[in-house]
Protein backbone atom coordinates (compact mmCIF):
# COMPACT_ATOMS: atom_id res chain seq x y z
CA UNK A 1 0.00 0.00 0.00
CA UNK A 2 2.87 2.36 0.79
CA UNK A 3 4.80 3.23 -2.32
CA UNK A 4 8.53 2.67 -2.32
CA UNK A 5 9.56 6.24 -3.09
CA UNK A 6 8.66 7.24 0.45
CA UNK A 7 11.02 4.73 1.98
CA UNK A 8 14.22 6.29 3.18
CA UNK A 9 12.45 9.38 4.47
CA UNK A 10 12.42 7.77 7.93
CA UNK A 11 8.73 8.44 8.42
CA UNK A 12 6.39 6.50 10.64
CA UNK A 13 3.60 4.56 8.97
CA UNK A 14 1.06 7.24 9.93
CA UNK A 15 3.18 10.07 8.55
CA UNK A 16 3.83 8.10 5.38
CA UNK A 17 0.09 7.68 4.86
CA UNK A 18 -0.56 11.39 5.42
CA UNK A 19 2.23 12.34 3.00
CA UNK A 20 0.88 9.90 0.43
CA UNK A 21 -2.62 11.37 0.67
CA UNK A 22 -1.28 14.86 -0.01
CA UNK A 23 1.05 13.80 -2.84
CA UNK A 24 -1.73 11.82 -4.52
CA UNK A 25 -4.29 14.62 -4.29
CA UNK A 26 -4.88 16.85 -7.26
CA UNK A 27 -6.24 19.53 -4.99
CA UNK A 28 -5.21 21.35 -1.86
CA UNK A 29 -6.79 19.43 0.99
CA UNK A 30 -7.83 20.71 4.41
CA UNK A 31 -6.80 18.76 7.52
CA UNK A 32 -10.31 17.28 7.64
CA UNK A 33 -10.12 16.11 4.04
CA UNK A 34 -6.66 14.62 4.63
CA UNK A 35 -8.09 12.77 7.65
CA UNK A 36 -10.95 11.35 5.57
CA UNK A 37 -8.60 10.00 2.92
CA UNK A 38 -5.98 8.80 5.41
CA UNK A 39 -8.65 6.73 7.14
CA UNK A 40 -9.33 4.90 3.90
CA UNK A 41 -5.70 3.77 3.87
CA UNK A 42 -5.25 3.32 7.59
CA UNK A 43 -8.62 2.98 9.38
CA UNK A 44 -7.09 3.20 12.87
CA UNK A 45 -5.57 6.65 12.31
CA UNK A 46 -6.95 9.44 14.51
CA UNK A 47 -7.50 13.09 13.66
CA UNK A 48 -4.90 14.13 16.25
CA UNK A 49 -2.31 11.89 14.59
CA UNK A 50 -3.16 13.30 11.16
CA UNK A 51 -2.90 16.81 12.52
CA UNK A 52 0.43 16.16 14.22
CA UNK A 53 1.75 14.44 11.09
CA UNK A 54 0.78 17.46 8.99
CA UNK A 55 2.71 19.69 11.34
CA UNK A 56 5.70 17.40 11.29
CA UNK A 57 5.71 17.04 7.49
CA UNK A 58 5.45 20.80 7.09
CA UNK A 59 8.35 21.44 9.43
CA UNK A 60 10.41 18.78 7.63
CA UNK A 61 9.73 20.57 4.33
CA UNK A 62 7.79 17.69 2.69
CA UNK A 63 4.58 19.71 2.31
CA UNK A 64 3.50 23.34 2.48
CA UNK A 65 0.64 24.91 4.39
CA UNK A 66 -1.36 27.68 2.81
CA UNK A 67 -3.94 29.97 4.32
CA UNK A 68 -6.29 32.36 2.65
CA UNK A 69 -8.03 34.87 4.85
CA UNK A 70 -10.11 33.12 7.51
CA UNK A 71 -10.48 29.83 5.66
CA UNK A 72 -9.11 26.54 6.99
CA UNK A 73 -5.46 25.79 6.27
CA UNK A 74 -4.86 23.70 3.21
CA UNK A 75 -1.95 21.44 2.50
CA UNK A 76 0.10 21.58 -0.65
CA UNK A 77 2.35 18.93 -2.13
CA UNK A 78 4.30 21.61 -3.98
CA UNK A 79 6.81 23.14 -1.62
CA UNK A 80 8.58 25.39 -4.12
CA UNK A 81 7.40 28.94 -4.72
CA UNK A 82 4.19 29.03 -6.75
CA UNK A 83 0.99 30.98 -6.95
CA UNK A 84 -2.68 30.10 -6.67
CA UNK A 85 -5.98 30.89 -8.29
CA UNK A 86 -8.99 30.68 -5.99
CA UNK A 87 -12.63 30.50 -7.06
CA UNK A 88 -14.74 33.12 -5.30
CA UNK A 89 -17.84 30.96 -5.74
CA UNK A 90 -16.89 27.37 -4.79
CA UNK A 91 -13.47 27.91 -3.19
CA UNK A 92 -11.61 25.69 -5.67
CA UNK A 93 -7.87 26.31 -5.43
CA UNK A 94 -5.44 25.58 -8.25
CA UNK A 95 -1.70 26.04 -8.72
CA UNK A 96 -0.21 28.55 -11.10
CA UNK A 97 3.43 28.60 -12.08
CA UNK A 98 4.59 32.13 -12.83
CA UNK A 99 7.88 33.94 -12.66
CA UNK A 100 7.26 36.90 -10.35
CA UNK A 101 8.13 40.13 -12.16
CA UNK A 102 11.21 41.74 -10.58
CA UNK A 103 9.79 45.25 -10.77
CA UNK A 104 6.78 44.26 -8.62
CA UNK A 105 9.05 42.80 -5.95
CA UNK A 106 11.15 45.97 -6.06
CA UNK A 107 8.08 48.18 -5.70
CA UNK A 108 6.68 46.12 -2.83
CA UNK A 109 10.06 46.15 -1.07
CA UNK A 110 10.36 49.88 -1.49
CA UNK A 111 6.90 50.63 -0.12
CA UNK A 112 7.22 48.27 2.86
CA UNK A 113 10.95 48.91 3.37
CA UNK A 114 11.29 45.13 3.69
CA UNK A 115 14.25 43.15 2.44
CA UNK A 116 12.35 40.85 0.05
CA UNK A 117 12.58 37.07 0.14
CA UNK A 118 9.53 35.98 -1.82
CA UNK A 119 6.23 37.22 -3.16
CA UNK A 120 3.01 35.35 -3.80
CA UNK A 121 0.06 36.10 -6.02
CA UNK A 122 -3.53 34.98 -5.70
CA UNK A 123 -5.83 35.21 -8.67
CA UNK A 124 -9.44 35.45 -7.54
CA UNK A 125 -12.33 34.82 -9.86
CA UNK A 126 -14.68 32.14 -11.13
CA UNK A 127 -13.36 28.68 -11.98
CA UNK A 128 -14.43 27.07 -15.29
CA UNK A 129 -17.15 25.01 -13.54
CA UNK A 130 -18.67 28.06 -11.89
CA UNK A 131 -18.47 30.13 -15.08
CA UNK A 132 -20.43 27.50 -16.99
CA UNK A 133 -23.15 27.12 -14.34
CA UNK A 134 -23.70 30.86 -13.88
ZN1 LIG B 1 -15.82 27.52 -8.70
ZN1 LIG C 1 -0.32 25.07 -4.46
mmCIF file of N, CA and C and ligand atoms in Angstrom:
data_model
loop_
_atom_site.group_PDB
_atom_site.id
_atom_site.type_symbol
_atom_site.label_atom_id
_atom_site.label_comp_id
_atom_site.label_asym_id
_atom_site.label_seq_id
_atom_site.Cartn_x
_atom_site.Cartn_y
_atom_site.Cartn_z
ATOM 1 N N UNK A 1 0.819 -1.202 0.000
ATOM 2 C CA UNK A 1 0.000 0.000 0.000
ATOM 3 C C UNK A 1 0.860 1.261 0.000
ATOM 4 N N UNK A 2 1.986 1.204 0.730
ATOM 5 C CA UNK A 2 2.873 2.363 0.794
ATOM 6 C C UNK A 2 3.887 2.272 -0.341
ATOM 7 N N UNK A 3 3.933 3.297 -1.148
ATOM 8 C CA UNK A 3 4.798 3.234 -2.324
ATOM 9 C C UNK A 3 6.260 3.401 -1.925
ATOM 10 N N UNK A 4 7.138 2.788 -2.720
ATOM 11 C CA UNK A 4 8.529 2.671 -2.323
ATOM 12 C C UNK A 4 9.269 4.006 -2.289
ATOM 13 N N UNK A 5 8.789 4.989 -3.057
ATOM 14 C CA UNK A 5 9.563 6.235 -3.086
ATOM 15 C C UNK A 5 9.516 7.014 -1.776
ATOM 16 N N UNK A 6 8.678 6.576 -0.852
ATOM 17 C CA UNK A 6 8.658 7.244 0.449
ATOM 18 C C UNK A 6 9.611 6.579 1.441
ATOM 19 N N UNK A 7 10.106 5.397 1.067
ATOM 20 C CA UNK A 7 11.023 4.731 1.980
ATOM 21 C C UNK A 7 12.348 5.482 1.961
ATOM 22 N N UNK A 8 12.983 5.536 3.103
ATOM 23 C CA UNK A 8 14.219 6.294 3.178
ATOM 24 C C UNK A 8 13.997 7.672 3.742
ATOM 25 N N UNK A 9 12.734 8.099 3.846
ATOM 26 C CA UNK A 9 12.448 9.377 4.474
ATOM 27 C C UNK A 9 12.422 9.237 5.992
ATOM 28 N N UNK A 10 12.426 7.999 6.486
ATOM 29 C CA UNK A 10 12.417 7.773 7.928
ATOM 30 C C UNK A 10 11.126 8.168 8.596
ATOM 31 N N UNK A 11 10.025 8.037 7.865
ATOM 32 C CA UNK A 11 8.733 8.436 8.421
ATOM 33 C C UNK A 11 8.034 7.248 9.064
ATOM 34 N N UNK A 12 7.226 7.537 10.068
ATOM 35 C CA UNK A 12 6.387 6.498 10.639
ATOM 36 C C UNK A 12 5.306 6.131 9.621
ATOM 37 N N UNK A 13 4.639 5.023 9.874
ATOM 38 C CA UNK A 13 3.596 4.561 8.969
ATOM 39 C C UNK A 13 2.496 5.623 8.836
ATOM 40 N N UNK A 14 2.105 6.217 9.955
ATOM 41 C CA UNK A 14 1.056 7.241 9.926
ATOM 42 C C UNK A 14 1.479 8.442 9.084
ATOM 43 N N UNK A 15 2.695 8.903 9.302
ATOM 44 C CA UNK A 15 3.180 10.066 8.548
ATOM 45 C C UNK A 15 3.303 9.748 7.072
ATOM 46 N N UNK A 16 3.717 8.517 6.766
ATOM 47 C CA UNK A 16 3.833 8.099 5.377
ATOM 48 C C UNK A 16 2.469 8.137 4.697
ATOM 49 N N UNK A 17 1.442 7.678 5.416
ATOM 50 C CA UNK A 17 0.086 7.675 4.865
ATOM 51 C C UNK A 17 -0.387 9.115 4.608
ATOM 52 N N UNK A 18 -0.143 9.993 5.563
ATOM 53 C CA UNK A 18 -0.556 11.390 5.415
ATOM 54 C C UNK A 18 0.163 12.042 4.228
ATOM 55 N N UNK A 19 1.459 11.782 4.114
ATOM 56 C CA UNK A 19 2.227 12.341 2.999
ATOM 57 C C UNK A 19 1.708 11.800 1.672
ATOM 58 N N UNK A 20 1.380 10.518 1.653
ATOM 59 C CA UNK A 20 0.883 9.899 0.434
ATOM 60 C C UNK A 20 -0.449 10.525 0.008
ATOM 61 N N UNK A 21 -1.326 10.758 0.972
ATOM 62 C CA UNK A 21 -2.623 11.370 0.674
ATOM 63 C C UNK A 21 -2.414 12.733 -0.001
ATOM 64 N N UNK A 22 -1.499 13.516 0.535
ATOM 65 C CA UNK A 22 -1.281 14.858 -0.008
ATOM 66 C C UNK A 22 -0.615 14.801 -1.385
ATOM 67 N N UNK A 23 0.360 13.902 -1.541
ATOM 68 C CA UNK A 23 1.046 13.804 -2.838
ATOM 69 C C UNK A 23 0.131 13.253 -3.930
ATOM 70 N N UNK A 24 -0.820 12.413 -3.533
ATOM 71 C CA UNK A 24 -1.728 11.821 -4.518
ATOM 72 C C UNK A 24 -2.888 12.733 -4.868
ATOM 73 N N UNK A 25 -3.131 13.759 -4.063
ATOM 74 C CA UNK A 25 -4.290 14.620 -4.292
ATOM 75 C C UNK A 25 -3.999 15.608 -5.415
ATOM 76 N N UNK A 26 -5.017 15.851 -6.200
ATOM 77 C CA UNK A 26 -4.876 16.853 -7.255
ATOM 78 C C UNK A 26 -5.344 18.218 -6.778
ATOM 79 N N UNK A 27 -5.741 18.274 -5.529
ATOM 80 C CA UNK A 27 -6.242 19.528 -4.994
ATOM 81 C C UNK A 27 -5.525 19.813 -3.690
ATOM 82 N N UNK A 28 -5.825 20.951 -3.118
ATOM 83 C CA UNK A 28 -5.208 21.349 -1.859
ATOM 84 C C UNK A 28 -6.175 20.995 -0.735
ATOM 85 N N UNK A 29 -5.856 19.963 0.012
ATOM 86 C CA UNK A 29 -6.793 19.434 0.992
ATOM 87 C C UNK A 29 -6.701 20.165 2.327
ATOM 88 N N UNK A 30 -7.830 20.246 3.020
ATOM 89 C CA UNK A 30 -7.830 20.712 4.407
ATOM 90 C C UNK A 30 -7.454 19.531 5.297
ATOM 91 N N UNK A 31 -7.161 19.822 6.567
ATOM 92 C CA UNK A 31 -6.805 18.759 7.516
ATOM 93 C C UNK A 31 -7.930 17.718 7.602
ATOM 94 N N UNK A 32 -9.171 18.193 7.588
ATOM 95 C CA UNK A 32 -10.313 17.277 7.639
ATOM 96 C C UNK A 32 -10.368 16.356 6.437
ATOM 97 N N UNK A 33 -10.103 16.919 5.261
ATOM 98 C CA UNK A 33 -10.118 16.108 4.036
ATOM 99 C C UNK A 33 -8.969 15.104 4.031
ATOM 100 N N UNK A 34 -7.795 15.539 4.528
ATOM 101 C CA UNK A 34 -6.661 14.619 4.630
ATOM 102 C C UNK A 34 -7.030 13.462 5.561
ATOM 103 N N UNK A 35 -7.670 13.793 6.671
ATOM 104 C CA UNK A 35 -8.088 12.774 7.646
ATOM 105 C C UNK A 35 -9.019 11.755 6.993
ATOM 106 N N UNK A 36 -9.994 12.240 6.240
ATOM 107 C CA UNK A 36 -10.946 11.355 5.574
ATOM 108 C C UNK A 36 -10.260 10.375 4.640
ATOM 109 N N UNK A 37 -9.291 10.869 3.875
ATOM 110 C CA UNK A 37 -8.598 10.003 2.921
ATOM 111 C C UNK A 37 -7.591 9.097 3.618
ATOM 112 N N UNK A 38 -6.958 9.609 4.675
ATOM 113 C CA UNK A 38 -5.975 8.798 5.410
ATOM 114 C C UNK A 38 -6.667 7.601 6.056
ATOM 115 N N UNK A 39 -7.898 7.816 6.500
ATOM 116 C CA UNK A 39 -8.651 6.735 7.143
ATOM 117 C C UNK A 39 -8.970 5.602 6.179
ATOM 118 N N UNK A 40 -9.097 5.948 4.898
ATOM 119 C CA UNK A 40 -9.335 4.899 3.901
ATOM 120 C C UNK A 40 -8.119 3.982 3.785
ATOM 121 N N UNK A 41 -6.929 4.556 3.985
ATOM 122 C CA UNK A 41 -5.701 3.773 3.874
ATOM 123 C C UNK A 41 -5.332 3.107 5.193
ATOM 124 N N UNK A 42 -5.651 3.783 6.279
ATOM 125 C CA UNK A 42 -5.253 3.321 7.594
ATOM 126 C C UNK A 42 -6.400 3.619 8.558
ATOM 127 N N UNK A 43 -7.384 2.704 8.641
ATOM 128 C CA UNK A 43 -8.623 2.979 9.379
ATOM 129 C C UNK A 43 -8.414 3.360 10.844
ATOM 130 N N UNK A 44 -7.280 2.941 11.436
ATOM 131 C CA UNK A 44 -7.089 3.197 12.868
ATOM 132 C C UNK A 44 -6.542 4.596 13.140
ATOM 133 N N UNK A 45 -6.216 5.354 12.103
ATOM 134 C CA UNK A 45 -5.568 6.652 12.312
ATOM 135 C C UNK A 45 -6.567 7.649 12.927
ATOM 136 N N UNK A 46 -6.085 8.461 13.855
ATOM 137 C CA UNK A 46 -6.952 9.444 14.515
ATOM 138 C C UNK A 46 -6.708 10.828 13.928
ATOM 139 N N UNK A 47 -7.666 11.733 14.167
ATOM 140 C CA UNK A 47 -7.499 13.093 13.660
ATOM 141 C C UNK A 47 -6.275 13.759 14.277
ATOM 142 N N UNK A 48 -6.047 13.513 15.574
ATOM 143 C CA UNK A 48 -4.899 14.126 16.250
ATOM 144 C C UNK A 48 -3.591 13.674 15.601
ATOM 145 N N UNK A 49 -3.522 12.400 15.236
ATOM 146 C CA UNK A 49 -2.312 11.886 14.586
ATOM 147 C C UNK A 49 -2.123 12.525 13.219
ATOM 148 N N UNK A 50 -3.230 12.664 12.474
ATOM 149 C CA UNK A 50 -3.161 13.304 11.157
ATOM 150 C C UNK A 50 -2.676 14.738 11.322
ATOM 151 N N UNK A 51 -3.245 15.413 12.299
ATOM 152 C CA UNK A 51 -2.902 16.814 12.517
ATOM 153 C C UNK A 51 -1.428 16.960 12.901
ATOM 154 N N UNK A 52 -0.971 16.110 13.820
ATOM 155 C CA UNK A 52 0.435 16.156 14.220
ATOM 156 C C UNK A 52 1.363 15.792 13.072
ATOM 157 N N UNK A 53 0.937 14.839 12.237
ATOM 158 C CA UNK A 53 1.746 14.444 11.086
ATOM 159 C C UNK A 53 1.866 15.599 10.097
ATOM 160 N N UNK A 54 0.754 16.316 9.901
ATOM 161 C CA UNK A 54 0.776 17.455 8.988
ATOM 162 C C UNK A 54 1.802 18.485 9.474
ATOM 163 N N UNK A 55 1.786 18.720 10.768
ATOM 164 C CA UNK A 55 2.714 19.693 11.336
ATOM 165 C C UNK A 55 4.152 19.230 11.160
ATOM 166 N N UNK A 56 4.360 17.958 11.432
ATOM 167 C CA UNK A 56 5.704 17.400 11.291
ATOM 168 C C UNK A 56 6.189 17.482 9.832
ATOM 169 N N UNK A 57 5.329 17.078 8.905
ATOM 170 C CA UNK A 57 5.706 17.040 7.491
ATOM 171 C C UNK A 57 5.987 18.452 6.968
ATOM 172 N N UNK A 58 5.234 19.408 7.488
ATOM 173 C CA UNK A 58 5.451 20.796 7.092
ATOM 174 C C UNK A 58 6.806 21.279 7.594
ATOM 175 N N UNK A 59 7.084 20.991 8.855
ATOM 176 C CA UNK A 59 8.354 21.437 9.431
ATOM 177 C C UNK A 59 9.535 20.752 8.760
ATOM 178 N N UNK A 60 9.342 19.517 8.311
ATOM 179 C CA UNK A 60 10.408 18.784 7.634
ATOM 180 C C UNK A 60 10.538 19.202 6.168
ATOM 181 N N UNK A 61 9.630 20.056 5.691
ATOM 182 C CA UNK A 61 9.728 20.565 4.328
ATOM 183 C C UNK A 61 9.149 19.638 3.277
ATOM 184 N N UNK A 62 8.380 18.619 3.674
ATOM 185 C CA UNK A 62 7.789 17.694 2.693
ATOM 186 C C UNK A 62 6.503 18.244 2.080
ATOM 187 N N UNK A 63 5.827 19.115 2.809
ATOM 188 C CA UNK A 63 4.584 19.707 2.310
ATOM 189 C C UNK A 63 4.572 21.180 2.699
ATOM 190 N N UNK A 64 3.648 21.933 2.108
ATOM 191 C CA UNK A 64 3.502 23.337 2.478
ATOM 192 C C UNK A 64 2.087 23.562 2.988
ATOM 193 N N UNK A 65 1.954 24.548 3.874
ATOM 194 C CA UNK A 65 0.636 24.905 4.390
ATOM 195 C C UNK A 65 0.278 26.262 3.805
ATOM 196 N N UNK A 66 -0.945 26.379 3.331
ATOM 197 C CA UNK A 66 -1.361 27.681 2.813
ATOM 198 C C UNK A 66 -2.644 28.116 3.487
ATOM 199 N N UNK A 67 -2.758 29.399 3.665
ATOM 200 C CA UNK A 67 -3.935 29.969 4.321
ATOM 201 C C UNK A 67 -4.410 31.154 3.512
ATOM 202 N N UNK A 68 -5.704 31.218 3.315
ATOM 203 C CA UNK A 68 -6.290 32.363 2.652
ATOM 204 C C UNK A 68 -7.324 32.966 3.583
ATOM 205 N N UNK A 69 -7.083 34.183 4.006
ATOM 206 C CA UNK A 69 -8.034 34.867 4.854
ATOM 207 C C UNK A 69 -8.393 34.030 6.060
ATOM 208 N N UNK A 70 -9.694 33.853 6.307
ATOM 209 C CA UNK A 70 -10.109 33.125 7.505
ATOM 210 C C UNK A 70 -10.476 31.672 7.204
ATOM 211 N N UNK A 71 -10.167 31.208 6.005
ATOM 212 C CA UNK A 71 -10.482 29.825 5.661
ATOM 213 C C UNK A 71 -9.557 28.851 6.367
ATOM 214 N N UNK A 72 -9.937 27.584 6.384
ATOM 215 C CA UNK A 72 -9.109 26.544 6.992
ATOM 216 C C UNK A 72 -7.800 26.419 6.218
ATOM 217 N N UNK A 73 -6.740 26.045 6.919
ATOM 218 C CA UNK A 73 -5.464 25.788 6.268
ATOM 219 C C UNK A 73 -5.626 24.675 5.252
ATOM 220 N N UNK A 74 -4.878 24.799 4.171
ATOM 221 C CA UNK A 74 -4.863 23.698 3.213
ATOM 222 C C UNK A 74 -3.426 23.258 3.043
ATOM 223 N N UNK A 75 -3.274 22.012 2.602
ATOM 224 C CA UNK A 75 -1.947 21.440 2.497
ATOM 225 C C UNK A 75 -1.599 21.183 1.044
ATOM 226 N N UNK A 76 -0.359 21.506 0.732
ATOM 227 C CA UNK A 76 0.095 21.583 -0.646
ATOM 228 C C UNK A 76 1.284 20.650 -0.842
ATOM 229 N N UNK A 77 1.217 19.825 -1.875
ATOM 230 C CA UNK A 77 2.348 18.929 -2.134
ATOM 231 C C UNK A 77 3.510 19.685 -2.781
ATOM 232 N N UNK A 78 3.224 20.833 -3.350
ATOM 233 C CA UNK A 78 4.295 21.610 -3.978
ATOM 234 C C UNK A 78 4.903 22.542 -2.944
ATOM 235 N N UNK A 79 6.179 22.332 -2.655
ATOM 236 C CA UNK A 79 6.811 23.136 -1.618
ATOM 237 C C UNK A 79 7.649 24.267 -2.205
ATOM 238 N N UNK A 80 7.844 24.273 -3.518
ATOM 239 C CA UNK A 80 8.581 25.392 -4.121
ATOM 240 C C UNK A 80 7.627 26.578 -4.320
ATOM 241 N N UNK A 81 8.195 27.725 -4.569
ATOM 242 C CA UNK A 81 7.395 28.935 -4.718
ATOM 243 C C UNK A 81 6.435 28.802 -5.899
ATOM 244 N N UNK A 82 5.165 28.999 -5.668
ATOM 245 C CA UNK A 82 4.191 29.032 -6.754
ATOM 246 C C UNK A 82 2.990 29.835 -6.310
ATOM 247 N N UNK A 83 2.142 30.144 -7.248
ATOM 248 C CA UNK A 83 0.991 30.978 -6.950
ATOM 249 C C UNK A 83 -0.295 30.174 -7.074
ATOM 250 N N UNK A 84 -1.402 30.808 -6.675
ATOM 251 C CA UNK A 84 -2.679 30.104 -6.665
ATOM 252 C C UNK A 84 -3.773 30.941 -7.298
ATOM 253 N N UNK A 85 -4.735 30.258 -7.867
ATOM 254 C CA UNK A 85 -5.980 30.888 -8.294
ATOM 255 C C UNK A 85 -7.075 30.294 -7.432
ATOM 256 N N UNK A 86 -7.944 31.161 -6.893
ATOM 257 C CA UNK A 86 -8.993 30.679 -5.995
ATOM 258 C C UNK A 86 -10.348 31.128 -6.534
ATOM 259 N N UNK A 87 -11.303 30.191 -6.542
ATOM 260 C CA UNK A 87 -12.627 30.505 -7.059
ATOM 261 C C UNK A 87 -13.450 31.195 -5.973
ATOM 262 N N UNK A 88 -13.983 32.354 -6.289
ATOM 263 C CA UNK A 88 -14.739 33.124 -5.296
ATOM 264 C C UNK A 88 -16.126 32.529 -5.073
ATOM 265 N N UNK A 89 -16.525 31.565 -5.902
ATOM 266 C CA UNK A 89 -17.837 30.964 -5.736
ATOM 267 C C UNK A 89 -17.756 29.640 -4.966
ATOM 268 N N UNK A 90 -16.923 28.696 -5.425
ATOM 269 C CA UNK A 90 -16.890 27.375 -4.791
ATOM 270 C C UNK A 90 -15.633 27.142 -3.949
ATOM 271 N N UNK A 91 -14.663 28.050 -4.014
ATOM 272 C CA UNK A 91 -13.469 27.911 -3.193
ATOM 273 C C UNK A 91 -12.398 27.020 -3.787
ATOM 274 N N UNK A 92 -12.611 26.540 -5.011
ATOM 275 C CA UNK A 92 -11.611 25.693 -5.673
ATOM 276 C C UNK A 92 -10.278 26.437 -5.752
ATOM 277 N N UNK A 93 -9.199 25.708 -5.502
ATOM 278 C CA UNK A 93 -7.874 26.309 -5.434
ATOM 279 C C UNK A 93 -6.957 25.563 -6.387
ATOM 280 N N UNK A 94 -6.351 26.255 -7.326
ATOM 281 C CA UNK A 94 -5.437 25.578 -8.248
ATOM 282 C C UNK A 94 -4.080 26.277 -8.268
ATOM 283 N N UNK A 95 -3.060 25.516 -8.650
ATOM 284 C CA UNK A 95 -1.699 26.043 -8.715
ATOM 285 C C UNK A 95 -1.464 26.796 -10.007
ATOM 286 N N UNK A 96 -0.683 27.840 -9.915
ATOM 287 C CA UNK A 96 -0.211 28.548 -11.097
ATOM 288 C C UNK A 96 1.308 28.654 -10.973
ATOM 289 N N UNK A 97 1.977 28.437 -12.066
ATOM 290 C CA UNK A 97 3.429 28.601 -12.075
ATOM 291 C C UNK A 97 3.748 29.857 -12.864
ATOM 292 N N UNK A 98 4.244 30.858 -12.171
ATOM 293 C CA UNK A 98 4.594 32.126 -12.831
ATOM 294 C C UNK A 98 5.922 32.603 -12.287
ATOM 295 N N UNK A 99 6.657 33.285 -13.115
ATOM 296 C CA UNK A 99 7.879 33.936 -12.661
ATOM 297 C C UNK A 99 7.467 35.304 -12.127
ATOM 298 N N UNK A 100 7.703 35.591 -10.834
ATOM 299 C CA UNK A 100 7.262 36.897 -10.346
ATOM 300 C C UNK A 100 8.082 38.028 -10.968
ATOM 301 N N UNK A 101 7.416 39.044 -11.510
ATOM 302 C CA UNK A 101 8.133 40.134 -12.158
ATOM 303 C C UNK A 101 8.989 40.908 -11.153
ATOM 304 N N UNK A 102 10.263 41.112 -11.498
ATOM 305 C CA UNK A 102 11.209 41.736 -10.578
ATOM 306 C C UNK A 102 10.786 43.146 -10.189
ATOM 307 N N UNK A 103 10.142 43.873 -11.101
ATOM 308 C CA UNK A 103 9.790 45.254 -10.765
ATOM 309 C C UNK A 103 8.697 45.315 -9.700
ATOM 310 N N UNK A 104 7.813 44.295 -9.664
ATOM 311 C CA UNK A 104 6.785 44.262 -8.620
ATOM 312 C C UNK A 104 7.418 43.998 -7.257
ATOM 313 N N UNK A 105 8.358 43.079 -7.213
ATOM 314 C CA UNK A 105 9.054 42.799 -5.954
ATOM 315 C C UNK A 105 9.764 44.060 -5.466
ATOM 316 N N UNK A 106 10.425 44.741 -6.403
ATOM 317 C CA UNK A 106 11.153 45.968 -6.060
ATOM 318 C C UNK A 106 10.203 47.012 -5.472
ATOM 319 N N UNK A 107 9.072 47.197 -6.148
ATOM 320 C CA UNK A 107 8.084 48.184 -5.697
ATOM 321 C C UNK A 107 7.564 47.844 -4.305
ATOM 322 N N UNK A 108 7.225 46.561 -4.116
ATOM 323 C CA UNK A 108 6.683 46.124 -2.826
ATOM 324 C C UNK A 108 7.723 46.301 -1.724
ATOM 325 N N UNK A 109 8.980 46.006 -2.051
ATOM 326 C CA UNK A 109 10.056 46.148 -1.069
ATOM 327 C C UNK A 109 10.254 47.612 -0.709
ATOM 328 N N UNK A 110 10.150 48.459 -1.717
ATOM 329 C CA UNK A 110 10.362 49.884 -1.494
ATOM 330 C C UNK A 110 9.261 50.456 -0.590
ATOM 331 N N UNK A 111 8.019 50.099 -0.902
ATOM 332 C CA UNK A 111 6.898 50.626 -0.116
ATOM 333 C C UNK A 111 6.917 50.129 1.322
ATOM 334 N N UNK A 112 7.266 48.853 1.514
ATOM 335 C CA UNK A 112 7.216 48.267 2.858
ATOM 336 C C UNK A 112 8.531 48.454 3.597
ATOM 337 N N UNK A 113 9.567 48.826 2.848
ATOM 338 C CA UNK A 113 10.946 48.915 3.375
ATOM 339 C C UNK A 113 11.423 47.549 3.879
ATOM 340 N N UNK A 114 10.854 46.485 3.341
ATOM 341 C CA UNK A 114 11.286 45.134 3.688
ATOM 342 C C UNK A 114 12.435 44.719 2.770
ATOM 343 N N UNK A 115 13.262 43.820 3.283
ATOM 344 C CA UNK A 115 14.246 43.153 2.439
ATOM 345 C C UNK A 115 13.531 41.927 1.876
ATOM 346 N N UNK A 116 13.248 41.888 0.577
ATOM 347 C CA UNK A 116 12.349 40.853 0.046
ATOM 348 C C UNK A 116 12.977 39.463 -0.012
ATOM 349 N N UNK A 117 12.168 38.467 0.291
ATOM 350 C CA UNK A 117 12.575 37.072 0.136
ATOM 351 C C UNK A 117 11.708 36.375 -0.904
ATOM 352 N N UNK A 118 10.416 36.623 -0.841
ATOM 353 C CA UNK A 118 9.530 35.984 -1.816
ATOM 354 C C UNK A 118 8.251 36.795 -1.921
ATOM 355 N N UNK A 119 7.520 36.548 -2.983
ATOM 356 C CA UNK A 119 6.231 37.222 -3.155
ATOM 357 C C UNK A 119 5.255 36.216 -3.739
ATOM 358 N N UNK A 120 4.005 36.305 -3.321
ATOM 359 C CA UNK A 120 3.011 35.353 -3.805
ATOM 360 C C UNK A 120 1.809 36.083 -4.380
ATOM 361 N N UNK A 121 1.245 35.507 -5.405
ATOM 362 C CA UNK A 121 0.063 36.099 -6.023
ATOM 363 C C UNK A 121 -1.132 35.165 -5.876
ATOM 364 N N UNK A 122 -2.296 35.753 -5.718
ATOM 365 C CA UNK A 122 -3.530 34.977 -5.697
ATOM 366 C C UNK A 122 -4.479 35.583 -6.724
ATOM 367 N N UNK A 123 -4.840 34.778 -7.684
ATOM 368 C CA UNK A 123 -5.829 35.206 -8.668
ATOM 369 C C UNK A 123 -7.201 34.801 -8.157
ATOM 370 N N UNK A 124 -8.078 35.752 -7.984
ATOM 371 C CA UNK A 124 -9.437 35.451 -7.542
ATOM 372 C C UNK A 124 -10.409 35.641 -8.693
ATOM 373 N N UNK A 125 -11.350 34.727 -8.793
ATOM 374 C CA UNK A 125 -12.332 34.815 -9.864
ATOM 375 C C UNK A 125 -13.171 33.558 -9.896
ATOM 376 N N UNK A 126 -13.827 33.320 -11.015
ATOM 377 C CA UNK A 126 -14.682 32.142 -11.126
ATOM 378 C C UNK A 126 -13.940 31.041 -11.868
ATOM 379 N N UNK A 127 -13.987 29.832 -11.317
ATOM 380 C CA UNK A 127 -13.364 28.681 -11.976
ATOM 381 C C UNK A 127 -14.217 28.268 -13.169
ATOM 382 N N UNK A 128 -13.668 27.452 -14.090
ATOM 383 C CA UNK A 128 -14.432 27.070 -15.290
ATOM 384 C C UNK A 128 -15.802 26.459 -14.972
ATOM 385 N N UNK A 129 -15.871 25.624 -13.917
ATOM 386 C CA UNK A 129 -17.149 25.009 -13.540
ATOM 387 C C UNK A 129 -18.178 26.059 -13.150
ATOM 388 N N UNK A 130 -17.743 27.043 -12.370
ATOM 389 C CA UNK A 130 -18.668 28.060 -11.894
ATOM 390 C C UNK A 130 -19.056 29.027 -13.009
ATOM 391 N N UNK A 131 -18.139 29.276 -13.933
ATOM 392 C CA UNK A 131 -18.467 30.132 -15.075
ATOM 393 C C UNK A 131 -19.567 29.485 -15.902
ATOM 394 N N UNK A 132 -19.453 28.157 -16.101
ATOM 395 C CA UNK A 132 -20.430 27.501 -16.986
ATOM 396 C C UNK A 132 -21.785 27.277 -16.333
ATOM 397 N N UNK A 133 -21.850 27.297 -14.974
ATOM 398 C CA UNK A 133 -23.151 27.118 -14.339
ATOM 399 C C UNK A 133 -23.832 28.444 -14.026
ATOM 400 N N UNK A 134 -23.081 29.544 -14.184
ATOM 401 C CA UNK A 134 -23.704 30.855 -13.881
ATOM 402 C C UNK A 134 -24.402 31.442 -15.089
HETATM 403 ZN ZN1 LIG B 1 -15.818 27.519 -8.698
HETATM 404 ZN ZN1 LIG B 2 -0.324 25.068 -4.463
#
